[in-house]
Coordinates of C-alpha atoms and ligand atoms in Angstrom, one line a residue:
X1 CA 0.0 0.0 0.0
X2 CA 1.1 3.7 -0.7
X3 CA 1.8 6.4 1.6
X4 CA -0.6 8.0 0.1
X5 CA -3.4 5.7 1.1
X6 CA -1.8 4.7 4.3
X7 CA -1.7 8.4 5.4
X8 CA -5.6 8.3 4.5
X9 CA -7.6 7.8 7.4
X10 CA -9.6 4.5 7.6
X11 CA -13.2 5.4 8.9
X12 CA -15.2 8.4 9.1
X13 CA -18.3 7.3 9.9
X14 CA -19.4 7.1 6.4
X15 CA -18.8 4.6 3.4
X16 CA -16.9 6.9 1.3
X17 CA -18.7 5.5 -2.0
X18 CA -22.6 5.1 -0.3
X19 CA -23.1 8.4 1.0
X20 CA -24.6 11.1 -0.9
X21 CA -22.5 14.2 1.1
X22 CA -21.0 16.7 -1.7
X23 CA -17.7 14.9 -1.6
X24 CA -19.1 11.3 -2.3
X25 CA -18.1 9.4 -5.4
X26 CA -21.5 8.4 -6.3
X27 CA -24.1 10.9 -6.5
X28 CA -26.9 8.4 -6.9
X29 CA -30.4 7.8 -4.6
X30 CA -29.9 5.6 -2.0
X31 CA -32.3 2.8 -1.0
X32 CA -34.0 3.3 2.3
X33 CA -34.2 0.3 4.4
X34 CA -36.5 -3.0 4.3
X35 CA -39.0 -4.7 7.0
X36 CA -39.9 -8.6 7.2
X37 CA -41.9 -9.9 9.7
X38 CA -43.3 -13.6 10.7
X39 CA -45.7 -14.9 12.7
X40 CA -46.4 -18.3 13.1
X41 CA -43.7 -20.4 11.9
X42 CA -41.4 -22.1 13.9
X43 CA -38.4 -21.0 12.2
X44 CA -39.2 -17.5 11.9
X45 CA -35.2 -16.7 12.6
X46 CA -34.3 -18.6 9.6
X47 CA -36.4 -17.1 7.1
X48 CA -35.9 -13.8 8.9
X49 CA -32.2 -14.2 7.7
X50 CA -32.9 -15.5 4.2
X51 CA -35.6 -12.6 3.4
X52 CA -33.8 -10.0 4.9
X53 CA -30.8 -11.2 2.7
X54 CA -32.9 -10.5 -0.4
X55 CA -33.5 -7.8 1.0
X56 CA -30.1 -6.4 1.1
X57 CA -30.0 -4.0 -1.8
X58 CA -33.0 -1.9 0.6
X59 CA -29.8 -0.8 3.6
X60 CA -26.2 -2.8 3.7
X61 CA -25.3 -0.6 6.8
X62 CA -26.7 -2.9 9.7
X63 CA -29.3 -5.2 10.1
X64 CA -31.3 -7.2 12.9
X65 CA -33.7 -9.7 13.7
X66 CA -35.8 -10.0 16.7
X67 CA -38.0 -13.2 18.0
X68 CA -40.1 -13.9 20.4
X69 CA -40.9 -17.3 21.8
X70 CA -44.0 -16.3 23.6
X71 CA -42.4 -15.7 27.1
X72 CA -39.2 -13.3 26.3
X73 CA -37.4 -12.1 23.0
X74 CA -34.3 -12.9 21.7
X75 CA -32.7 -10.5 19.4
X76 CA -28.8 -9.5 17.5
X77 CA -28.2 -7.1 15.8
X78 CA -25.2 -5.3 14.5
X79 CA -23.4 -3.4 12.1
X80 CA -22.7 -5.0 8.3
X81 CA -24.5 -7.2 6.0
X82 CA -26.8 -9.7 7.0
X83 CA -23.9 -12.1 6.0
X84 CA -21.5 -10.9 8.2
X85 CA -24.2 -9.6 11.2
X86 CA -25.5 -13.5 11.7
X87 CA -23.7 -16.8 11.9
X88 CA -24.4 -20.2 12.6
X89 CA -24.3 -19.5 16.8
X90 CA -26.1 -16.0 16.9
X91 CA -29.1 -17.9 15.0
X92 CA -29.2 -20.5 17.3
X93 CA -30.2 -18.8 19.7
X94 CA -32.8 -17.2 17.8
X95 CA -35.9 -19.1 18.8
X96 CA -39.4 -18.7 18.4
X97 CA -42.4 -18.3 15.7
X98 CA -42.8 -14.5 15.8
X99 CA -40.3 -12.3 14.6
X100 CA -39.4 -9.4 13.3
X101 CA -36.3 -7.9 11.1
X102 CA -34.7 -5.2 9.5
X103 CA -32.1 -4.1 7.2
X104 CA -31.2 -0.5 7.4
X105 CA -29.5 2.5 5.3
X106 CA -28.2 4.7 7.4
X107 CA -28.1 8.9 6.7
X108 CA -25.1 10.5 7.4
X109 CA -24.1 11.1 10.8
X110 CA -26.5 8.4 12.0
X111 CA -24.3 5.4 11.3
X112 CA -23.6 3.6 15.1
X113 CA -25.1 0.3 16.3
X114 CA -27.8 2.4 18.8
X115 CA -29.5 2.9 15.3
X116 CA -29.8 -0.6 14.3
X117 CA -33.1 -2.2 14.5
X118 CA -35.5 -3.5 15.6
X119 CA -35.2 -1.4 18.7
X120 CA -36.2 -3.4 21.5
X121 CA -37.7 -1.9 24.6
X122 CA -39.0 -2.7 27.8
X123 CA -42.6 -0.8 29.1
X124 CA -45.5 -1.3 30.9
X125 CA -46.8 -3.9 29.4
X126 CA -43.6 -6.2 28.9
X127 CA -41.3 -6.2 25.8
X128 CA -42.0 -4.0 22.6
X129 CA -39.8 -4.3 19.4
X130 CA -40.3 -2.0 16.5
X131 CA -38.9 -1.6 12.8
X132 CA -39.4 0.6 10.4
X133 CA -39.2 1.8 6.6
X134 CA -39.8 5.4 6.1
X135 CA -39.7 8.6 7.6
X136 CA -42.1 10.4 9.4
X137 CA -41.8 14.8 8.9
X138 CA -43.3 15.4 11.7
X139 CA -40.9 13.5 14.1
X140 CA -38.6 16.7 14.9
X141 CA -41.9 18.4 16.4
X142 CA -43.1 15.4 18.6
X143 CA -39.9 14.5 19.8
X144 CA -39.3 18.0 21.5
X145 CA -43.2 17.5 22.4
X146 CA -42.2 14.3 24.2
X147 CA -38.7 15.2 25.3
X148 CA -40.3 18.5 27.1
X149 CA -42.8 16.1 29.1
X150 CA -39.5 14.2 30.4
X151 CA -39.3 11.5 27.8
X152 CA -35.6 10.4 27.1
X153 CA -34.3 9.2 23.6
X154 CA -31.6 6.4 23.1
X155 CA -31.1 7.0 19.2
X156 CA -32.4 9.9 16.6
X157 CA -34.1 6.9 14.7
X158 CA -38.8 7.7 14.1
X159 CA -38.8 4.5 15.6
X160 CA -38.1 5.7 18.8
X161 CA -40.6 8.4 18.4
X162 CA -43.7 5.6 18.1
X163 CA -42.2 3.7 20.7
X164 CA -42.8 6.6 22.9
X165 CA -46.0 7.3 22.0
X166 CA -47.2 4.1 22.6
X167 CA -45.5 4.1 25.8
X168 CA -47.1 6.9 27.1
X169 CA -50.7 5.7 26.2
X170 CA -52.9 4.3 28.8
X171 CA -54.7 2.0 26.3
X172 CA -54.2 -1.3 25.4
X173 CA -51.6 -1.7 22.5
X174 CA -53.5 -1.9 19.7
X175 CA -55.8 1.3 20.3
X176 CA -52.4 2.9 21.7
X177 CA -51.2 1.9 18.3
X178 CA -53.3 3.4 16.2
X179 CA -53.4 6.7 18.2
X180 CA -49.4 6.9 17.6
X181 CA -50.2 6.1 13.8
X182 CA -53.1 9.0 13.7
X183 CA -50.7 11.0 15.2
X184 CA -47.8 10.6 12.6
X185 CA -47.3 12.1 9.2
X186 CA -45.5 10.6 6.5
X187 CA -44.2 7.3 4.4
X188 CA -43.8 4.6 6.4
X189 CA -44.0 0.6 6.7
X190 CA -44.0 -0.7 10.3
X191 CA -44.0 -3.7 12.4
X192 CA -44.7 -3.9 16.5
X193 CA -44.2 -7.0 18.0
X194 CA -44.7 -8.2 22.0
X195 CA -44.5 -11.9 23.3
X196 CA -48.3 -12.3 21.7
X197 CA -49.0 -10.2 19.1
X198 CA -47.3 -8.5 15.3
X199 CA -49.4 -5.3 14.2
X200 CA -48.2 -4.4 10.9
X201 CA -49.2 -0.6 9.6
X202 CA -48.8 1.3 6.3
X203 CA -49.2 4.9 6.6
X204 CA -52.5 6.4 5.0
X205 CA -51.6 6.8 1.5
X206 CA -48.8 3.8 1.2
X207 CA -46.1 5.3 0.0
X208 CA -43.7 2.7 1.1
X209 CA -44.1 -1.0 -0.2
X210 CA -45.3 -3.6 2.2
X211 CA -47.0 -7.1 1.2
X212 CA -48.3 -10.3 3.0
X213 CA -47.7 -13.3 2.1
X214 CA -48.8 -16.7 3.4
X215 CA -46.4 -20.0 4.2
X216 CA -48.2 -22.8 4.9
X217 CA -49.8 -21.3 8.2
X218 CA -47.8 -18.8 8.9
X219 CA -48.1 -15.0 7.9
X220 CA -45.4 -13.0 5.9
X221 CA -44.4 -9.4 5.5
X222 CA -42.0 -8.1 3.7
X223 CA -41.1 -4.8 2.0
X224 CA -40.7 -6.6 -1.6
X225 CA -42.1 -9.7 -2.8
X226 CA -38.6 -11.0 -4.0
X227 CA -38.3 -11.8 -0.4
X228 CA -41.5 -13.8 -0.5
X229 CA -40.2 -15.7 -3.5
X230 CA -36.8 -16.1 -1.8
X231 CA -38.4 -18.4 1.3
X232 CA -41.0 -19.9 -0.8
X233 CA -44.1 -18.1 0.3
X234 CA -46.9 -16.7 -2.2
X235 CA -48.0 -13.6 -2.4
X236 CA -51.0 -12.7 -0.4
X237 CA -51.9 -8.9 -1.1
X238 CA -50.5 -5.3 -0.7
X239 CA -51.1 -4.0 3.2
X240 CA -53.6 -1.5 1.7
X241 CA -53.0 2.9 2.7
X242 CA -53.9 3.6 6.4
X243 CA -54.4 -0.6 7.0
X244 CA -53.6 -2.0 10.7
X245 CA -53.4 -5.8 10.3
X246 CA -52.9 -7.8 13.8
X247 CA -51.6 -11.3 14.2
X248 CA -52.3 -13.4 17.7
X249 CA -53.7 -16.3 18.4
X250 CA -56.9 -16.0 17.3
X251 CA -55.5 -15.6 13.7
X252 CA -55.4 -12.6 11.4
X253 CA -57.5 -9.0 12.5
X254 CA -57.6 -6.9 9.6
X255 CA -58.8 -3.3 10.1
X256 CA -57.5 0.2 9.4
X257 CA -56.5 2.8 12.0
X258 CA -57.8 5.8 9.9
X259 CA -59.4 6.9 6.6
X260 CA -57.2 5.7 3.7
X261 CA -55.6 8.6 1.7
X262 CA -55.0 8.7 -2.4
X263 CA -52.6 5.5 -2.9
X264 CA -49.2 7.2 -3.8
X265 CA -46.6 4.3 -3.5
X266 CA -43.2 6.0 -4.0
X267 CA -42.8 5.9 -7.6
X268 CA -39.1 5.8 -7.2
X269 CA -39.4 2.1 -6.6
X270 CA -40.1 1.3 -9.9
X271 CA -37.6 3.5 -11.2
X272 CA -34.8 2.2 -9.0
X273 CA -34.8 1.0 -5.9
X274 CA -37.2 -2.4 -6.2
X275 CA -35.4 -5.6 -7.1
X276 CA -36.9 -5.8 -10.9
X277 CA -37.7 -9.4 -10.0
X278 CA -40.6 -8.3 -7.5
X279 CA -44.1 -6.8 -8.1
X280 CA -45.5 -3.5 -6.5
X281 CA -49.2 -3.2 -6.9
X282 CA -49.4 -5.7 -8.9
X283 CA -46.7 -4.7 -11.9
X284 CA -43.9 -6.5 -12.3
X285 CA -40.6 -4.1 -11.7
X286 CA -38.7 -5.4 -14.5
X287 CA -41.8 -5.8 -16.8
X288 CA -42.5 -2.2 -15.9
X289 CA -39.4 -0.6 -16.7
X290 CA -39.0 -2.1 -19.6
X291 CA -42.2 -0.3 -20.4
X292 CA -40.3 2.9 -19.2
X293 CA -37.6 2.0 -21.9
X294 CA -40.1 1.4 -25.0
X295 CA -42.2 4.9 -24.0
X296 CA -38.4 6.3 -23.6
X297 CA -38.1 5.4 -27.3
X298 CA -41.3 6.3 -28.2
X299 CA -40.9 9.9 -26.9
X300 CA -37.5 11.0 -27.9
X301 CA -35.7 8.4 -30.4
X302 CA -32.2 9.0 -31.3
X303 CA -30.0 7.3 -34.2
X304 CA -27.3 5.2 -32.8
X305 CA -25.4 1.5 -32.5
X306 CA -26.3 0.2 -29.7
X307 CA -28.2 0.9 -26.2
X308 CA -26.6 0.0 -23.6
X309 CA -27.8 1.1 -19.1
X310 CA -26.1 1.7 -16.6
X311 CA -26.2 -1.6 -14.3
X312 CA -28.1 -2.9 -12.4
X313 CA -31.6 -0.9 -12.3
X314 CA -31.2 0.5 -15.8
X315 CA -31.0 -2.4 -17.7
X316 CA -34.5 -3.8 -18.2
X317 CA -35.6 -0.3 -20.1
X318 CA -32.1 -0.7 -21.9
X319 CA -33.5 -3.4 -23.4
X320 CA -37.4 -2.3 -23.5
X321 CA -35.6 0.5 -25.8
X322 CA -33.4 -1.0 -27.6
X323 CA -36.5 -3.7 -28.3
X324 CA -38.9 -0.3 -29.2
X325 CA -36.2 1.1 -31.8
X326 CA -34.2 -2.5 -33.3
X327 CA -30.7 -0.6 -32.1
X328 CA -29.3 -3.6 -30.6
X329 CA -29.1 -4.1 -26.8
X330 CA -24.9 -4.1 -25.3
X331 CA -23.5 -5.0 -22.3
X332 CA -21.5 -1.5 -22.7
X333 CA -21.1 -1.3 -18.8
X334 CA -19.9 -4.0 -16.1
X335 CA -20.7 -3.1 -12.5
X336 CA -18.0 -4.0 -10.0
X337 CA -19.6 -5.7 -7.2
X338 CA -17.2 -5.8 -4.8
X339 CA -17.0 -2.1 -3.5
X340 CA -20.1 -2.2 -1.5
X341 CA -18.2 -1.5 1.5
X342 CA -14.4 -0.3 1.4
X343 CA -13.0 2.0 4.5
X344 CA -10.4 3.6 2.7
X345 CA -10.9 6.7 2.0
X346 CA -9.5 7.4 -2.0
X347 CA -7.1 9.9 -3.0
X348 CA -8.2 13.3 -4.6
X349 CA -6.7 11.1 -7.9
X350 CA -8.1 7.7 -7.2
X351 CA -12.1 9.9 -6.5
X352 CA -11.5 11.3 -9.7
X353 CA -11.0 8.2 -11.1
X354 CA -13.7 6.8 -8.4
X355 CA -16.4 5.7 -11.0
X356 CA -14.0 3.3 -12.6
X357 CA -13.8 1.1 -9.3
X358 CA -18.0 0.7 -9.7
X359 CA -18.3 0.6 -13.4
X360 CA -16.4 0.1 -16.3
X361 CA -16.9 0.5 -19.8
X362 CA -16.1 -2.5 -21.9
X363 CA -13.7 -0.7 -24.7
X364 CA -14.4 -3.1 -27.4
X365 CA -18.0 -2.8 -27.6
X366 CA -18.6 0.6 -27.2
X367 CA -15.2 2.1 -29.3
X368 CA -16.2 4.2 -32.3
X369 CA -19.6 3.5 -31.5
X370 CA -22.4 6.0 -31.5
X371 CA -24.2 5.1 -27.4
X372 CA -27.7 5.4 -26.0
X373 CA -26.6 5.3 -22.8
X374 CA -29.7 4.8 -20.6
X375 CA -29.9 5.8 -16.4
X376 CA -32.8 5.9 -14.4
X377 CA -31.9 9.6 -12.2
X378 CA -29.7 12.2 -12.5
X379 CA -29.1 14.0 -8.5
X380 CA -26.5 16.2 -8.4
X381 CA -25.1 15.1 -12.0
X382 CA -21.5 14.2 -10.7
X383 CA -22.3 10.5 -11.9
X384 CA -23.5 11.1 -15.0
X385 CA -20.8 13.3 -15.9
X386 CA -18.3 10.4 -14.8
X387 CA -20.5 8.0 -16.4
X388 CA -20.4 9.7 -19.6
X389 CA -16.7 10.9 -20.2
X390 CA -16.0 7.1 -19.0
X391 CA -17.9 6.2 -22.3
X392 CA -16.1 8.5 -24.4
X393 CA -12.7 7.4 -23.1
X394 CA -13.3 4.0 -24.2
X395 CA -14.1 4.8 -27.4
X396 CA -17.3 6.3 -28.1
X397 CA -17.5 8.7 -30.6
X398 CA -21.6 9.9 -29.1
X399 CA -23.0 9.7 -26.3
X400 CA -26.8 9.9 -25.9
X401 CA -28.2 10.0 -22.3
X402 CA -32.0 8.9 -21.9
X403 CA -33.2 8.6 -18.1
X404 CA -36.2 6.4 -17.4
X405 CA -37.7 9.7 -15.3
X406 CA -38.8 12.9 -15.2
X407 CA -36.5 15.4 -13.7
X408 CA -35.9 15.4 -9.8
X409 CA -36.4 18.7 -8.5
X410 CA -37.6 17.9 -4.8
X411 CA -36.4 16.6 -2.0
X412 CA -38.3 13.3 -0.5
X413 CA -39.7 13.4 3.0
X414 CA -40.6 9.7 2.7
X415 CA -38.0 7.7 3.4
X416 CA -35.4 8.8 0.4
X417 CA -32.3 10.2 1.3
X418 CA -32.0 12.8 -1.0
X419 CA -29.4 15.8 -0.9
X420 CA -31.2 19.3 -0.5
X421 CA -33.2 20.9 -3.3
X422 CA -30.4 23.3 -4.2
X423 CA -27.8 20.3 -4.9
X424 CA -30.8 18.7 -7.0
X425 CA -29.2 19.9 -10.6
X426 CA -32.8 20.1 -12.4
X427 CA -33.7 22.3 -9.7
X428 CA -31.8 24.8 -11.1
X429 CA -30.9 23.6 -14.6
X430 CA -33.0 23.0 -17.9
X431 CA -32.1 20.1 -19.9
X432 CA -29.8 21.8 -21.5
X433 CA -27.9 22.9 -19.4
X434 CA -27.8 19.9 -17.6
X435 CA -26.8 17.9 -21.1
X436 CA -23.6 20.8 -21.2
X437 CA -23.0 19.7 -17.6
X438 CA -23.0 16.0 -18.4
X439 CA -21.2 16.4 -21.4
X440 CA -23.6 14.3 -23.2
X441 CA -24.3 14.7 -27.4
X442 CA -28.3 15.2 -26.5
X443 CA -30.2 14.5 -23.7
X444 CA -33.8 13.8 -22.5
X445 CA -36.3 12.6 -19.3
X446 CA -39.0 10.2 -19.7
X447 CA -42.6 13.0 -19.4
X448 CA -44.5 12.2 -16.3
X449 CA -47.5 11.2 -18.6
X450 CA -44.9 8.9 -19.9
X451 CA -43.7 7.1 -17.1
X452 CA -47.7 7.3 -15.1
X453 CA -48.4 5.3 -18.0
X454 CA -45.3 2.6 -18.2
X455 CA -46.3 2.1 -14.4
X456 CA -49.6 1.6 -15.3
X457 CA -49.2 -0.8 -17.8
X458 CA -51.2 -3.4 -16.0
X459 CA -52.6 -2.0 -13.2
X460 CA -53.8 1.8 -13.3
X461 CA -55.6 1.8 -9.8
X462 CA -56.2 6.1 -10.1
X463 CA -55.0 9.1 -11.0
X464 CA -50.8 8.4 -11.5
X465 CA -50.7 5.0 -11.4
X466 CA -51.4 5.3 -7.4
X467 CA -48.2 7.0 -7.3
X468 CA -45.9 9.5 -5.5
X469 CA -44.1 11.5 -7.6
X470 CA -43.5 14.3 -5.6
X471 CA -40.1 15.1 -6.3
X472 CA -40.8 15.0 -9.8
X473 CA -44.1 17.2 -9.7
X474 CA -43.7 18.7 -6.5
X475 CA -47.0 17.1 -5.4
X476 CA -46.7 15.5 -2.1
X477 CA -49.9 13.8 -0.8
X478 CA -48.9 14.7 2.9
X479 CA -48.5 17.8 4.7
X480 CA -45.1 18.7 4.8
X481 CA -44.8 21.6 6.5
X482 CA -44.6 21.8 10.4
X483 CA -43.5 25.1 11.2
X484 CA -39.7 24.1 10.3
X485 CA -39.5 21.4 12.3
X486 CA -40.2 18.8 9.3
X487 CA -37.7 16.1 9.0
X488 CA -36.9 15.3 4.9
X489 CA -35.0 12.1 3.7
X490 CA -34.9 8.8 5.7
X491 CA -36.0 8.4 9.6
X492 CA -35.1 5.2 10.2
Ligands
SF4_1 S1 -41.0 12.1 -3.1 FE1 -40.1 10.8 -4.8 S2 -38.6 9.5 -3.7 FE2 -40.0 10.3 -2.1 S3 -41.7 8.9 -1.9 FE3 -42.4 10.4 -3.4 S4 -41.7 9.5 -5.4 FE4 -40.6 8.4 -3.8

């Protein structure tokens, strides 16, 4: 190793190429985190592990599971993938039919062990575990609400926030539940769970993804079916906007702790985040951006030799383009997919040359070639830029940039954690502007129209698809503004 790197120090709390500060590599979204519950199956642990494992691409930063066995819980968690969090021994001891688990993506400055989840507490009533997908806006505001009536936090996670509300109510834990859900604003998927009982809530327009699924007996949740397919369970249905379902004894309770809100699942997880082998309200993700490709084609075509997308989530509308316009589909990129987690930080030379250590472009298809080059975002426009000149340096004599959505102007209150709306480049920028910035021959988004109707292909449930797209359109279907005390990006 150089001097160089050796002088570099070796953590700083964030992985240098996962964040989305202003000095990161990669300027792209990231994922938020994932949720999987169980109840009723006598290895709950086990499929914990192997769903929350397909659920990886959702948070690599920590991870946990928690079970109960009736009479107490046993839970681990800890920092890493699900890989390296659980062996052989930790699961062991994992025993039980009810459980819950998590995999987490943390926000800078968040990223300790205190954060991981589920968060585990002691009240009352006995043991409470909660997890969480999401973000709740109006989290800043209760917590100094609670803090001011003497509660005291243990991590800056939302979770924490519902904990205390239910804590604090004199009801029983369902109705204390729902009060704390009423009481909330914003995206979220969550799971309770005691020594008796798993309640499972969407928030009331369900902007984050949760399903059911059924093995054998036993119930399944999970952020994304691929999780379902992973352990062998079916899919059930979608937990439905402002739904409370409750698992004990007596079976399944299904009932809803307020009025259901327009359906506005996060539109972003068709784009990019979903695994494009599961299904969100009832669309296929791969399927559906393929459709994103063909309409991509459809609305602004451009000559060229081959299409190629920037791996992994831009590849099924690569080839739904390149299948709309007969320009052959190339693998013109490879994706690394070993620098997931690196604690060195680079030199000023090596982040320059950062993108190169994710992706690379394979010279001997792309040289002298005139390149669609198809992405689903463009952030701040660092990567594209990268993504681009990489192109040319191998060989390509054009570059044409098409990305599978409209522009991203806002920043997400719903779990995303997106930079703010002034390092948003089409916040700022027209297209072309952006396409000088990018150095790209031409550029264009996919219309809003365009994309409500890829989404829609097979299943158009309302207005948008039943979609968010707020930080396209600047339309959010919550309240989002609580005196300056609203909380943007991921609360987990
Ligand atoms: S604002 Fe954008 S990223 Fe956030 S939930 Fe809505 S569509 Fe998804």
């Amino acid at each position: 190793m150089s001097d160089e790197l050796n002088n570099q120090p070796l953590w700083t709390g964030d992985y240098y190429n996962q964040g989305t500060g202003p000095n990161d590599i990669f300027d792209t979204l990231k994922e938020e985190c994932g949720v999987f519950g169980v109840y009723g199956h006598s290895g709950a642990a086990s499929l914990s592990y192997y769903g929350l494992h397909a659920l990886q691409h959702r948070g690599e930063e920590s991870c946990g599971i928690c079970v109960s066995d009736h009479t107490e819980f046993h839970y681990h968690r800890g920092m890493g993938l699900v890989k390296e969090v659980f062996d052989k021994e930790t699961m062991a001891t994992l025993t039980g039919d009810i459980s819950i688990g998590h995999v987490r993506y943390s926000t800078s400055g968040s990223s300790h062990l205190g954060n991981a989840q589920p968060l585990v507490f002691r009240y009352r009533a006995g043991e409470l575990a909660l997890a969480t997908n999401g973000n709740i806006v109006n989290a800043p505001q209760i917590r100094r609400e609670l803090e001011e009536m003497g509660s005291i936090f243990q991590t800056t996670s939302d979770t924490e926030v519902l904990a205390h509300l239910i804590a604090r109510s004199s009801k029983p834990l369902v109705e204390a539940a729902k009060e704390a859900f009423r009481r909330i604003v914003g995206g979220f998927a969550f799971m309770i769970m005691t020594n008796e009982q798993l309640i499972v809530a969407s928030d009331p327009n369900g902007l984050r993804p949760l399903t059911m699924g059924r093995l054998g007996d036993a119930y399944i949740f999970t952020s994304e079916t691929c999780a379902l397919e992973t352990i062998g369970a079916e899919i059930v249905r979608d937990v439905k906007p402002g739904e409370l379902l409750v698992l004990d004894q007596n079976g399944l309770h299904e009932d809803f702790y307020t009025e259901p809100q327009r359906k506005a699942l996060c539109s972003m997880e068709y784009i990019y985040f979903a695994r494009p082998d599961s299904d969100m309200n009832g669309a296929n993700l791969h399927s559906a951006r393929k459709r994103m490709g063909s309409m991509m084609a459809r609305e602004s075509f451009i000559d060229a030799d081959l299409v190629t997308g920037v791996p992994d989530s831009s590849i099924s509308a690569a080839i739904g383009y390149a299948e709309q316009t007969g320009i052959p589909y190339e693998l013109g990129m490879i994706k690394n997919k070993y620098t997931g987690r690196t604690f060195i930080q680079p030199s000023q030379e090596l982040r320059e040359q950062g993108v190169k250590m994710k992706l690379s472009a394979v010279r001997r298809v792309v040289e002298g070639k005139r390149v669609v080059m198809i992405d689903d975002s463009i952030v701040r426009g660092t990567t594209s830029r990268r993504i681009v000149n990489m192109l040319r340096d191998a060989g390509a004599i054009e570059v044409h940039v098409r990305i599978t959505s409209p522009p991203f102007k806002n920043p997400c209150f719903y779990g995303i954690d997106t930079p703010d709306r002034r390092d948003l480049i089409a916040s700022s920028k027209t297209v072309e502007e952006i396409r000088q910035e990018i150095n790209a021959d031409s550029l264009a988004f996919l219309s809003r129209e365009g994309l409500i109707e890829a989404v829609g292909g097979d299943n158009k449930d309302d207005y948008k698809g039943g979609m968010c797209m707020a930080c396209f359109d600047n339309d959010y279907p919550t309240q989002t503004d609580f005196g300056g005390e609203e909380q943007f990006g991921c609360g987990c």
